[in-house]
CSV table of C-alpha atoms and ligand atoms in Angstrom, one decimal:
chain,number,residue,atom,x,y,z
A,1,UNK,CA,7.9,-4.2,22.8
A,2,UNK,CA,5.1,-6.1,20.9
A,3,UNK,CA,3.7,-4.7,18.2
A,4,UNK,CA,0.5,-5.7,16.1
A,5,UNK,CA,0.9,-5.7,12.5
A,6,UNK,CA,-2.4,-5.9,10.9
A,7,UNK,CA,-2.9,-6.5,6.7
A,8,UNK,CA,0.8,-8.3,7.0
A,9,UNK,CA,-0.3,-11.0,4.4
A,10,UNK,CA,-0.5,-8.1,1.6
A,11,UNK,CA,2.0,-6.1,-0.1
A,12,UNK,CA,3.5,-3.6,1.8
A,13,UNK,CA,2.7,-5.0,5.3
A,14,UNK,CA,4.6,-8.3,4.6
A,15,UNK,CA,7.7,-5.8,3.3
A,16,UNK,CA,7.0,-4.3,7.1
A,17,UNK,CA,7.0,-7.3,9.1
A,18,UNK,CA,10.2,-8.7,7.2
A,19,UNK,CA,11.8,-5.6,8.4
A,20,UNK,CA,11.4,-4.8,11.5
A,21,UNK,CA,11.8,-8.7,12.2
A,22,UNK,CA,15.4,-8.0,10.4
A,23,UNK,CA,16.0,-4.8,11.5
A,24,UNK,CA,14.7,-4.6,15.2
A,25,UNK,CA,15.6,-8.2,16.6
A,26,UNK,CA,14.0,-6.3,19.8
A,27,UNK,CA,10.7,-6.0,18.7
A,28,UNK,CA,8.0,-8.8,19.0
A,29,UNK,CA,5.7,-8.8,15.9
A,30,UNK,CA,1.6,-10.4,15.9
A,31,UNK,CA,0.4,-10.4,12.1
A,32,UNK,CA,-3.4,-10.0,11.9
A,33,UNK,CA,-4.7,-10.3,8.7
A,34,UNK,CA,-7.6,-12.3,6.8
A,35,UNK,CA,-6.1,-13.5,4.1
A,36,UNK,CA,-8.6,-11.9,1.7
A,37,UNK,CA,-7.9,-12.6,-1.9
A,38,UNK,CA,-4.9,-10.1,-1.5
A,39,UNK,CA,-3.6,-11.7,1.7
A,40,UNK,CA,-0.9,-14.6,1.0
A,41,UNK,CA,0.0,-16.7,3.5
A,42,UNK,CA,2.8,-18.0,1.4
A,43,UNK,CA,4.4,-14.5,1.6
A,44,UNK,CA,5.1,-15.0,5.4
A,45,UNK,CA,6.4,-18.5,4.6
A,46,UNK,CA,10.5,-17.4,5.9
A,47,UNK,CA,8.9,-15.9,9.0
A,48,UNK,CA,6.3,-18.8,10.4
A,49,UNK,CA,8.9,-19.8,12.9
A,50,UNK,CA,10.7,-17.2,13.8
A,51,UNK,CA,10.7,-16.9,17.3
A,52,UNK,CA,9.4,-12.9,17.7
A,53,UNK,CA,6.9,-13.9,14.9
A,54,UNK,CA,3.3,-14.8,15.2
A,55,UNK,CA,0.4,-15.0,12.4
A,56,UNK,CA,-3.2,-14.7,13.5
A,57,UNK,CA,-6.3,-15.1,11.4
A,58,UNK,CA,-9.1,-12.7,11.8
A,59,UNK,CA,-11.2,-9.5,10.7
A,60,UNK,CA,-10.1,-5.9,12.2
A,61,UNK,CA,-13.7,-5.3,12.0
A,62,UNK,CA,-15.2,-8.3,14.5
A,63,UNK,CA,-15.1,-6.6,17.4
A,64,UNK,CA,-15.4,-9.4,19.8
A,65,UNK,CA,-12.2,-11.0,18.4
A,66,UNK,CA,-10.3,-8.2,18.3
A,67,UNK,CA,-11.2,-6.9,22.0
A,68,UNK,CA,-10.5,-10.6,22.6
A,69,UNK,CA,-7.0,-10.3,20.8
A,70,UNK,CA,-6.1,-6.9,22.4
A,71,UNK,CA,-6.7,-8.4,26.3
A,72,UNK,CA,-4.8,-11.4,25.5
A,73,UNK,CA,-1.8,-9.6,23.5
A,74,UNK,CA,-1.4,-6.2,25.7
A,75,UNK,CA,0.5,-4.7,22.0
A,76,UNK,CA,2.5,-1.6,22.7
A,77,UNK,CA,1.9,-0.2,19.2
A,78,UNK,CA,-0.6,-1.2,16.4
A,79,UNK,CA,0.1,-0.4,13.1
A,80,UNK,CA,-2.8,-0.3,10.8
A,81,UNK,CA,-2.0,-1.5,6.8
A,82,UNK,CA,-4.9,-3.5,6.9
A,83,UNK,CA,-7.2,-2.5,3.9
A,84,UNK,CA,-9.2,-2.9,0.8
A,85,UNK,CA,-6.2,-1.2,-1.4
A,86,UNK,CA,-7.5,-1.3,-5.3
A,87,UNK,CA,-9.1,1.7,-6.8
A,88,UNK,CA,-10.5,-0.5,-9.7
A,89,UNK,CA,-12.6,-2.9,-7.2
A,90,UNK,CA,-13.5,0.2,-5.1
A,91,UNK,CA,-15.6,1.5,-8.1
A,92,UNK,CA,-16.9,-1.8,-8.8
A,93,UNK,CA,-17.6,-2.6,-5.3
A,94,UNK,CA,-17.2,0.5,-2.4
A,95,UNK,CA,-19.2,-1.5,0.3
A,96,UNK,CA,-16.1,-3.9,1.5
A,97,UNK,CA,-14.6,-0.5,1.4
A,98,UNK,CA,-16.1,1.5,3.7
A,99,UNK,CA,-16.4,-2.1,6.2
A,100,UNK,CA,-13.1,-2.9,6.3
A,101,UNK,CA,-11.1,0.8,6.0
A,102,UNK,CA,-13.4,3.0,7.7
A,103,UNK,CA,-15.0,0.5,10.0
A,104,UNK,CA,-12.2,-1.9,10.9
A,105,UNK,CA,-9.9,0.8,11.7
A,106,UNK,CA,-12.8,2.3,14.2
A,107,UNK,CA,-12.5,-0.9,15.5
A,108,UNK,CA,-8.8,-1.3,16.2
A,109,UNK,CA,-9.4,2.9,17.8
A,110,UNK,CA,-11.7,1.7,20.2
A,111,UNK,CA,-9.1,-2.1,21.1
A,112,UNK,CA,-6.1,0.5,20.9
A,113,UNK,CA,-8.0,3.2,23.9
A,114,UNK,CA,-9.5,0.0,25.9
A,115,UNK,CA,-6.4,-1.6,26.3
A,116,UNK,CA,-3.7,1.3,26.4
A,117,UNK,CA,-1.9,1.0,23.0
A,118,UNK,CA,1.0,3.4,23.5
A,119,UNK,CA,1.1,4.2,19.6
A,120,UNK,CA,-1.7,4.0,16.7
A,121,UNK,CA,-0.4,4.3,13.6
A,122,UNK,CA,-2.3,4.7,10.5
A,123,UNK,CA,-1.0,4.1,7.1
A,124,UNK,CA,-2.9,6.4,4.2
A,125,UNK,CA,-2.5,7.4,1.3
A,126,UNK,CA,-1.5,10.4,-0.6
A,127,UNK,CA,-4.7,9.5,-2.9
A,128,UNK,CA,-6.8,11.3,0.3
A,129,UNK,CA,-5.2,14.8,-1.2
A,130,UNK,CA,-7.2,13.9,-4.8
A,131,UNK,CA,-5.1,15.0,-7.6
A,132,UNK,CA,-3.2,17.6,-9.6
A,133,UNK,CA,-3.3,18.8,-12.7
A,134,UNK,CA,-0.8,17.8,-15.2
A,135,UNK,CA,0.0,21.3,-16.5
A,136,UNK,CA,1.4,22.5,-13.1
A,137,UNK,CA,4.6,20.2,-11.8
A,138,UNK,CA,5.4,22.7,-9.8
A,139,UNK,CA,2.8,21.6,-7.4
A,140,UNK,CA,3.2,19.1,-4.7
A,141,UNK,CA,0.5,17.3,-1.7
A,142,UNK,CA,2.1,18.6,1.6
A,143,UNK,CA,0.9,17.9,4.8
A,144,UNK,CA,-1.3,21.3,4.8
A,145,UNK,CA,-3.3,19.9,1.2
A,146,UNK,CA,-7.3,20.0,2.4
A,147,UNK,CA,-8.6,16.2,2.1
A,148,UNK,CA,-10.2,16.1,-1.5
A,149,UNK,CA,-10.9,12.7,-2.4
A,150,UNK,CA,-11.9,10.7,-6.4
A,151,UNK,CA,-12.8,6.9,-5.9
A,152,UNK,CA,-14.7,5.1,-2.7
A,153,UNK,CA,-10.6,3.4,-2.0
A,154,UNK,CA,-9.3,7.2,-1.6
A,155,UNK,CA,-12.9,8.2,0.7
A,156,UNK,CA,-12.7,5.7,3.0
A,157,UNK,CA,-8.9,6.0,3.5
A,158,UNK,CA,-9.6,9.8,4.3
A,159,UNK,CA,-12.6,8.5,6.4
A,160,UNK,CA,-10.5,6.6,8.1
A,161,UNK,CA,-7.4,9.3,8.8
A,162,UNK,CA,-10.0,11.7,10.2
A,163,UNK,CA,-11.4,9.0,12.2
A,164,UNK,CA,-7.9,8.3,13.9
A,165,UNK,CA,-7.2,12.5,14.1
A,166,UNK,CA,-10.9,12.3,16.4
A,167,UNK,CA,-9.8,9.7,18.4
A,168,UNK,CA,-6.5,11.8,19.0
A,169,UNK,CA,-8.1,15.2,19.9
A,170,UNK,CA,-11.3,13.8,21.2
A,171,UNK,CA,-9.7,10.5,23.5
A,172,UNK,CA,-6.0,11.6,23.4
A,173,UNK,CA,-4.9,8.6,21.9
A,174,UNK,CA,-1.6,8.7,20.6
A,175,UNK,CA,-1.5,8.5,16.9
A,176,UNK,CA,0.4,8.9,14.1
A,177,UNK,CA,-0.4,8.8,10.1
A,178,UNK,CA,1.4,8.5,7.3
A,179,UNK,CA,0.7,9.0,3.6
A,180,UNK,CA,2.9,7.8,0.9
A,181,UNK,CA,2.9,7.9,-2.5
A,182,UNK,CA,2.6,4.8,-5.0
A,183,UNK,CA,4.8,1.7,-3.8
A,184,UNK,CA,6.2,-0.9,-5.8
A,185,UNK,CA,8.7,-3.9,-5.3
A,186,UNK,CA,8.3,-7.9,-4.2
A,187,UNK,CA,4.8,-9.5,-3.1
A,188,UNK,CA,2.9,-6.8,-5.2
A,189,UNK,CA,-0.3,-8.2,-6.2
A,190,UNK,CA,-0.7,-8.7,-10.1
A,191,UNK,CA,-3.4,-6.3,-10.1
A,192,UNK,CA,-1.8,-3.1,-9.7
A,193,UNK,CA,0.1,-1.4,-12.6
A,194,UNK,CA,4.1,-2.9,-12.2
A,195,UNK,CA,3.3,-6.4,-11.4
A,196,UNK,CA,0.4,-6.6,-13.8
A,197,UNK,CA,2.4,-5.6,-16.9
A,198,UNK,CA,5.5,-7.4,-15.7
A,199,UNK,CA,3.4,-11.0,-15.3
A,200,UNK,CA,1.2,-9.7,-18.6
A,201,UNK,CA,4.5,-9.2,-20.6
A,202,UNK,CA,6.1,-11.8,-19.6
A,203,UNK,CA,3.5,-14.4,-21.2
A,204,UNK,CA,3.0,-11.8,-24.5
A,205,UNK,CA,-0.3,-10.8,-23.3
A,206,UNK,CA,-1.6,-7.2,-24.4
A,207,UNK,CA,-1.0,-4.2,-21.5
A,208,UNK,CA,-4.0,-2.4,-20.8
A,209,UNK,CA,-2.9,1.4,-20.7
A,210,UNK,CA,-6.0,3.3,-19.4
A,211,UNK,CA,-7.0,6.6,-21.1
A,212,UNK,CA,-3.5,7.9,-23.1
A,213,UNK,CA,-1.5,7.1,-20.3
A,214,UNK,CA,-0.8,10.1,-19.3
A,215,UNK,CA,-1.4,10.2,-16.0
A,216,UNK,CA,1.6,10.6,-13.3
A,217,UNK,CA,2.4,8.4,-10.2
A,218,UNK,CA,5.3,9.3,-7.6
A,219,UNK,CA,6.8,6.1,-7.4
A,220,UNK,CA,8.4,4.7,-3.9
A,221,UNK,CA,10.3,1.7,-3.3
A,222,UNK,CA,8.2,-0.4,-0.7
A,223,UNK,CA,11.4,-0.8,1.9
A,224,UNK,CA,11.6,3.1,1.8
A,225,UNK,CA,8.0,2.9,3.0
A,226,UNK,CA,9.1,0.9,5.2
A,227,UNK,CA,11.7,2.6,7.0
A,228,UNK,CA,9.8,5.6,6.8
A,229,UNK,CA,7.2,4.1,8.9
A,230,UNK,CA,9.4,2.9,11.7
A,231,UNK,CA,11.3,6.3,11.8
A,232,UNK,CA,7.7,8.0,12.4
A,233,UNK,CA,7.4,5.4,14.9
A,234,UNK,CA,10.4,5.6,17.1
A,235,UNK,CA,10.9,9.2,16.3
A,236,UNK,CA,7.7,11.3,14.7
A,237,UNK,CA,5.5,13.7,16.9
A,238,UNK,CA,2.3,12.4,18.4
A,239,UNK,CA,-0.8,13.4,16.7
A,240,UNK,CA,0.7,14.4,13.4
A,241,UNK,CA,0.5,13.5,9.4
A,242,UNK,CA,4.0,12.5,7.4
A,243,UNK,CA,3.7,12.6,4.2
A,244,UNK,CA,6.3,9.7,2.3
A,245,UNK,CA,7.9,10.1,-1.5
A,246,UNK,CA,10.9,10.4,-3.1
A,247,UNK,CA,10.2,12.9,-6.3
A,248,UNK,CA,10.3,9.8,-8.1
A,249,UNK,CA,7.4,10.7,-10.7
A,250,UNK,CA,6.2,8.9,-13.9
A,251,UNK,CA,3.9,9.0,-16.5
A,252,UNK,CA,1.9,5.7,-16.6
A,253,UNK,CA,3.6,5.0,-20.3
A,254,UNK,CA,6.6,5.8,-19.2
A,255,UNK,CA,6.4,3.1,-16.5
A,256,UNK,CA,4.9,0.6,-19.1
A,257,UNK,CA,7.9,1.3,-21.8
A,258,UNK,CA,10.6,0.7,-18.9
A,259,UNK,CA,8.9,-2.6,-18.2
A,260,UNK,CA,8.8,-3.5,-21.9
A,261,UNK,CA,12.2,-2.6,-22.4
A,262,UNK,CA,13.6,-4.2,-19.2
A,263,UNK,CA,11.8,-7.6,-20.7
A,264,UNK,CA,12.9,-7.0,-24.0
A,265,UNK,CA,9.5,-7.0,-25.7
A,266,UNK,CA,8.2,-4.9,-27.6
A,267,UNK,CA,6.0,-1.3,-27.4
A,268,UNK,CA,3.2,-3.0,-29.7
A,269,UNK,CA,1.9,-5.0,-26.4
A,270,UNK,CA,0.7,-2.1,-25.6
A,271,UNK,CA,-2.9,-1.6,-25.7
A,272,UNK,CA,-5.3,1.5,-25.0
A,273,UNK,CA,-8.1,0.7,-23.1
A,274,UNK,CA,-11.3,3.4,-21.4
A,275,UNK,CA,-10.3,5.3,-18.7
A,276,UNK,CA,-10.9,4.4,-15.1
A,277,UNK,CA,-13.8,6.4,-13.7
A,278,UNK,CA,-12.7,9.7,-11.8
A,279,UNK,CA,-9.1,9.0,-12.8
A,280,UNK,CA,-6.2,11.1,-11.0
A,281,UNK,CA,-4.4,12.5,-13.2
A,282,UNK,CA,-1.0,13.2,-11.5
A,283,UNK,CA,-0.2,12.5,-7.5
A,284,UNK,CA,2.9,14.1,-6.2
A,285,UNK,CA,4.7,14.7,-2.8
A,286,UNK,CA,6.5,17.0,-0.9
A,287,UNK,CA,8.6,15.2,2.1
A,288,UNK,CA,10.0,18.0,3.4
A,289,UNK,CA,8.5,18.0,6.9
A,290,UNK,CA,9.7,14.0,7.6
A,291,UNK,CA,12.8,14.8,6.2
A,292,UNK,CA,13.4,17.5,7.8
A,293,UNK,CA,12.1,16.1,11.1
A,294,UNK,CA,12.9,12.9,11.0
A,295,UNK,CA,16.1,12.3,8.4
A,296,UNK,CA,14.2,10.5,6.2
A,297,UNK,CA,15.5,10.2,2.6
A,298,UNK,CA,14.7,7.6,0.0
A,299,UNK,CA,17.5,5.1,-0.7
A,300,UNK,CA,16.3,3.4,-3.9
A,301,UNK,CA,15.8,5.5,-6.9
A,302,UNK,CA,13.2,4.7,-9.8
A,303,UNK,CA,15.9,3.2,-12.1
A,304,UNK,CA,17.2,0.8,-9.6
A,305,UNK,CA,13.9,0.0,-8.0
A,306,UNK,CA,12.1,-1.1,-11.1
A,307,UNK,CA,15.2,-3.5,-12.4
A,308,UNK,CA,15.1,-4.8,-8.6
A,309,UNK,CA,11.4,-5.6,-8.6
A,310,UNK,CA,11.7,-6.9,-12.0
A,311,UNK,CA,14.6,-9.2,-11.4
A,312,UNK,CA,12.3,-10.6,-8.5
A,313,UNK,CA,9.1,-11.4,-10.2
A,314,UNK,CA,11.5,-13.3,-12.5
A,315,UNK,CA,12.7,-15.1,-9.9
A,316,UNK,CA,10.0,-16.0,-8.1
A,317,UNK,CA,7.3,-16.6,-10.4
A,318,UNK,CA,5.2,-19.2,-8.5
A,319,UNK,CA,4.1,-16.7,-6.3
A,320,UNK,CA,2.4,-14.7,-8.7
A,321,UNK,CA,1.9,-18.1,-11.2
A,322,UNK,CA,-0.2,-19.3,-8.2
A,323,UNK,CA,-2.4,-16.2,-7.9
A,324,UNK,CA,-3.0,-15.9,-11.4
A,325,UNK,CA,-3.9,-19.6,-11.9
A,326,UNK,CA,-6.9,-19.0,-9.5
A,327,UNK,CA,-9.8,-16.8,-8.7
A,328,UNK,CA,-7.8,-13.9,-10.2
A,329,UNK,CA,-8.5,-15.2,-13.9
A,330,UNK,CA,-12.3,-14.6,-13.6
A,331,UNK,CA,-11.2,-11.0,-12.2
A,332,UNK,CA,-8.9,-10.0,-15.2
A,333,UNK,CA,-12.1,-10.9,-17.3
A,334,UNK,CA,-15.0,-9.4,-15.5
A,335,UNK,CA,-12.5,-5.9,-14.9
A,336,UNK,CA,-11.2,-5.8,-18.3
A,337,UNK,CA,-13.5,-8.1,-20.6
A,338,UNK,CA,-15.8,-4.8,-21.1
A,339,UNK,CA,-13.2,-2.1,-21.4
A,340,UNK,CA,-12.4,-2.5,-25.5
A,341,UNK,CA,-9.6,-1.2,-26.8
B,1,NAD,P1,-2.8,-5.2,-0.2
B,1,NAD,O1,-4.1,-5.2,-0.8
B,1,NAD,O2,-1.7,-5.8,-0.9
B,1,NAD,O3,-2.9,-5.8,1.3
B,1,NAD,C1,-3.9,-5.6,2.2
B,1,NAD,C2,-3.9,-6.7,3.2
B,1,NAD,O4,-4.9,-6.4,4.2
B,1,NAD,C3,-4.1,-8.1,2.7
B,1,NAD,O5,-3.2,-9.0,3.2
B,1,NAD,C4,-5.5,-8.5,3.1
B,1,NAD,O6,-5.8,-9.8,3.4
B,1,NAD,C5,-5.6,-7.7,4.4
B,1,NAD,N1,-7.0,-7.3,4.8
B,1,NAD,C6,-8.0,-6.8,4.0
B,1,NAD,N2,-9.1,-6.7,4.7
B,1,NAD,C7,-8.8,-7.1,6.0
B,1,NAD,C8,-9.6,-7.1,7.2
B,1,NAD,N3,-10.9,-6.8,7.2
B,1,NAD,N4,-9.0,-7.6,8.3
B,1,NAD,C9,-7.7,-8.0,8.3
B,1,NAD,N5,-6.9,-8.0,7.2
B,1,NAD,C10,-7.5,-7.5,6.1
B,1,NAD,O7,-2.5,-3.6,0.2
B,1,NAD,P2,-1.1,-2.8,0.2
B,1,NAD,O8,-0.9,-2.3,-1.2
B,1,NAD,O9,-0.1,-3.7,0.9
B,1,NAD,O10,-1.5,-1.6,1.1
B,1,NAD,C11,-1.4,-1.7,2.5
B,1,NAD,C12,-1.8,-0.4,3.1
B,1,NAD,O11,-1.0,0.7,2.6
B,1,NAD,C13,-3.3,0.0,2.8
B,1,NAD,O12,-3.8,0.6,4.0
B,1,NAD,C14,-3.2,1.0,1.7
B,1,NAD,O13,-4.3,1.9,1.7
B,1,NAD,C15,-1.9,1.7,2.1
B,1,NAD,N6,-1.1,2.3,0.9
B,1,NAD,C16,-0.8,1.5,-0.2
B,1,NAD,C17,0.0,2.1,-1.2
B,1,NAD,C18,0.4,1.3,-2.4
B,1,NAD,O14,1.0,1.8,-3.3
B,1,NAD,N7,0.1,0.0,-2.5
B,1,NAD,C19,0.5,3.4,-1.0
B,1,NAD,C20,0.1,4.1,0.1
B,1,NAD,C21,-0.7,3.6,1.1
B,2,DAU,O1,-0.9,6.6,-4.4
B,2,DAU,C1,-1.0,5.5,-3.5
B,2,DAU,C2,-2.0,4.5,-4.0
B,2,DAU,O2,-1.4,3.8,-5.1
B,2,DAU,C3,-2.5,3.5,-3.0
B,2,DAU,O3,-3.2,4.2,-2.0
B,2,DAU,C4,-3.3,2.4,-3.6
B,2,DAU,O4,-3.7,1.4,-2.6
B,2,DAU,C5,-2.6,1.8,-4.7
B,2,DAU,O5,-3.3,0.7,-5.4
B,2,DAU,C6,-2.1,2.8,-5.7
B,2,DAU,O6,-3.3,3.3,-6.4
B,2,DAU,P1,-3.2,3.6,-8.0
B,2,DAU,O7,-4.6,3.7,-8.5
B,2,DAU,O8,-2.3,4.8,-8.3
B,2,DAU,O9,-2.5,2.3,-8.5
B,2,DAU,P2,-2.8,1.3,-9.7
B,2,DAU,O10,-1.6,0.4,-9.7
B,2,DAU,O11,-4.1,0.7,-9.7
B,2,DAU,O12,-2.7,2.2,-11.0
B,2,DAU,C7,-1.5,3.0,-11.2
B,2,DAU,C8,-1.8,3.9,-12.5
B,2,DAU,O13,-1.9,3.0,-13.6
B,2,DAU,C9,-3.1,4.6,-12.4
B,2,DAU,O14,-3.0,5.8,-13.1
B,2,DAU,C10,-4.1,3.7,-13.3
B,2,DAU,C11,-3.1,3.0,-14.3
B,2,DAU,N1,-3.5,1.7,-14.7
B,2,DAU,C12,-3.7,0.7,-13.7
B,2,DAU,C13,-4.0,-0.6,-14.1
B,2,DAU,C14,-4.3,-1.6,-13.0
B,2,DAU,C15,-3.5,1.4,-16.1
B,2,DAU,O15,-3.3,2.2,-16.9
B,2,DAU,N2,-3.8,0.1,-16.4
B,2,DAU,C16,-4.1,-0.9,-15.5
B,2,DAU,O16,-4.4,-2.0,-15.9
């Protein structure tokens, strides 16, 4: 079995190809990414040379290289975490967005039909169901929740996941999509909520809380993810949507206080800064229908995932040193600089 791995040099798709190398000893594993500014080759530094590894440089959305990739490879399954994955830069900047997420994944459609790819998988989002309100917990995305999306990230991820439902019904390509809930854990770039108040904290820097902090994320562990995704793999019904969380749901402060008091530091870091545009205010799933298909149950709860992912940007700090130390810095500034307190 060969599988592409695209987006492997990011967060969660690096968490992927660790595991299936560790977990499926079987299963031959080509990383495609292009080391945009969220791709780390650095990350994939234990795997270079493993023997059922292999890292390739390119663009999902040049099609000559990746037709050329596709006839030389002959992959068995393609799985798709390739993206533009921050909500922030989507509002500063949704062009890259729509290239890359709705474009690059028509791309790898049309490889994946040309060249036989017994399984297309898609990872999404559950930020294609929009939001719900805070007042109703009670309320959860299932699989059924009508496609409502907030930012340009969330509208070309949806873009994208009826793009690959066409190409099902339309080419009979078999696909599969998943959409999970917030992940956190190891390689998380420092822009996202955990590892940016984690690295912020750590140096006494003020945390940006946007809005009141109010708003509620369904946290996931990224190897749950992970697992999740091979089970819809070896086991999940062609053509359909999983949805992937564990009920693990937090208020944004709440997050931020945990961190603070992991670190021992103290709550006046804390800083409140404007809202981001469109803001969801609470995401939340249901994963009944993958666990009841499928088996699937998170292993890591909130409490142990957080001191885990905690313990590991402590330990590895040159990893997220390094990123901060370069173009990042002019990024905190030009995305923060006008936001006030
Ligand atoms: P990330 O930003 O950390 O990583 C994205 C990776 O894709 C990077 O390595 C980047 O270099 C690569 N990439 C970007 N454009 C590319 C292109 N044109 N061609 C090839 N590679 C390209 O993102 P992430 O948080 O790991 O998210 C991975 C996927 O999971 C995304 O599709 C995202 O929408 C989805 N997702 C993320 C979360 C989350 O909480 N982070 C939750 C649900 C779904
Ligand atoms: O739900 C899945 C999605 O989760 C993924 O599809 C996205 O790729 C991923 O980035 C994430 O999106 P969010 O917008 O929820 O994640 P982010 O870490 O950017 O923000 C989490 C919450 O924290 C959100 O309510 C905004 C808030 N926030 C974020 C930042 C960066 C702050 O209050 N301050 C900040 O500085």
């Amino acid at each position: 079995m060969k599988y592409l791995v695209t987006g492997g040099a990011g967060f969660i798709g690096s968490n992927y190809v660790f595991y299936v190398l560790k977990h499926r000893p079987e299963i031959e594993v080509v990383c495609l990414d292009a080391l945009t500014y969220a791709g780390n080759l650095s990350t994939l530094k234990d795997v270079m040379d493993h023997p059922q590894f292999k890292f390739v440089k390119g663009d999902i959305a040049d099609r000559d290289f990746i037709d050329q990739l596709f006839s030389e490879e002959q992959f068995d399954v393609v799985v798709n975490f390739a993206a533009e994955s921050h909500v922030d830069r989507s509002i500063e900047n949704p062009g890259i967005f729509l290239q890359t997420n709705v474009l690059g994944t028509q791309t790898l459609l049309d490889a994946s039909r040309k060249y036989n790819v017994k399984r297309y998988h898609q990872v999404s989002t559950d930020e294609v169901y929009g939001d719900l309100p805070l007042d109703q917990p009670e309320l959860f995305f299932t699989e059924e929740t009508p496609i409502h999306t907030s930012s340009p990230y969330s509208a070309s991820k949806a873009g994208s996941d009826l793009l690959v439902q066409a190409y099902n019904r339309t080419f009979g390509l078999p696909v599969t999509i998943s959409r999970c809930s917030n992940n956190y854990g190891p390689y998380h770039f420092p822009e996202k909520l955990i590892p940016l108040m984690i690295s912020r904290a750590l140096a006494d820097e003020k945390l940006p809380v946007y809005g009141k902090g109010e708003n509620v994320r369904d946290w996931l562990y990224v190897e749950d993810h992970c697992k999740a995704i091979q089970m819809i793999l070896e086991h999940g019904r062609v053509g359909e949507v999983y949805n992937i969380g564990g009920h693990n749901e937090r208020t944004n402060l709440e997050v931020v206080k945990t961190i603070l008091h992991e670190l021992n530091k103290t709550e006046d870091l804390i800083t409140y800064v404007t809202d981001r545009k469109g803001h969801d205010l609470r995401y939340a799933i249901d994963p009944t229908k993958i666990t009841t298909e499928l088996g699937w149950t998170p292993e890591t709860t909130f409490d142990e995932g957080i001191k885990k992912t905690i313990k590991w940007y402590l330990e590895n700090k040159p990893w997220w040193e390094e990123i901060l130390s370069g173009e990042y810095q002019n990024y905190y500034e030009t995305m923060y600089g006008q936001r006030g307190e």
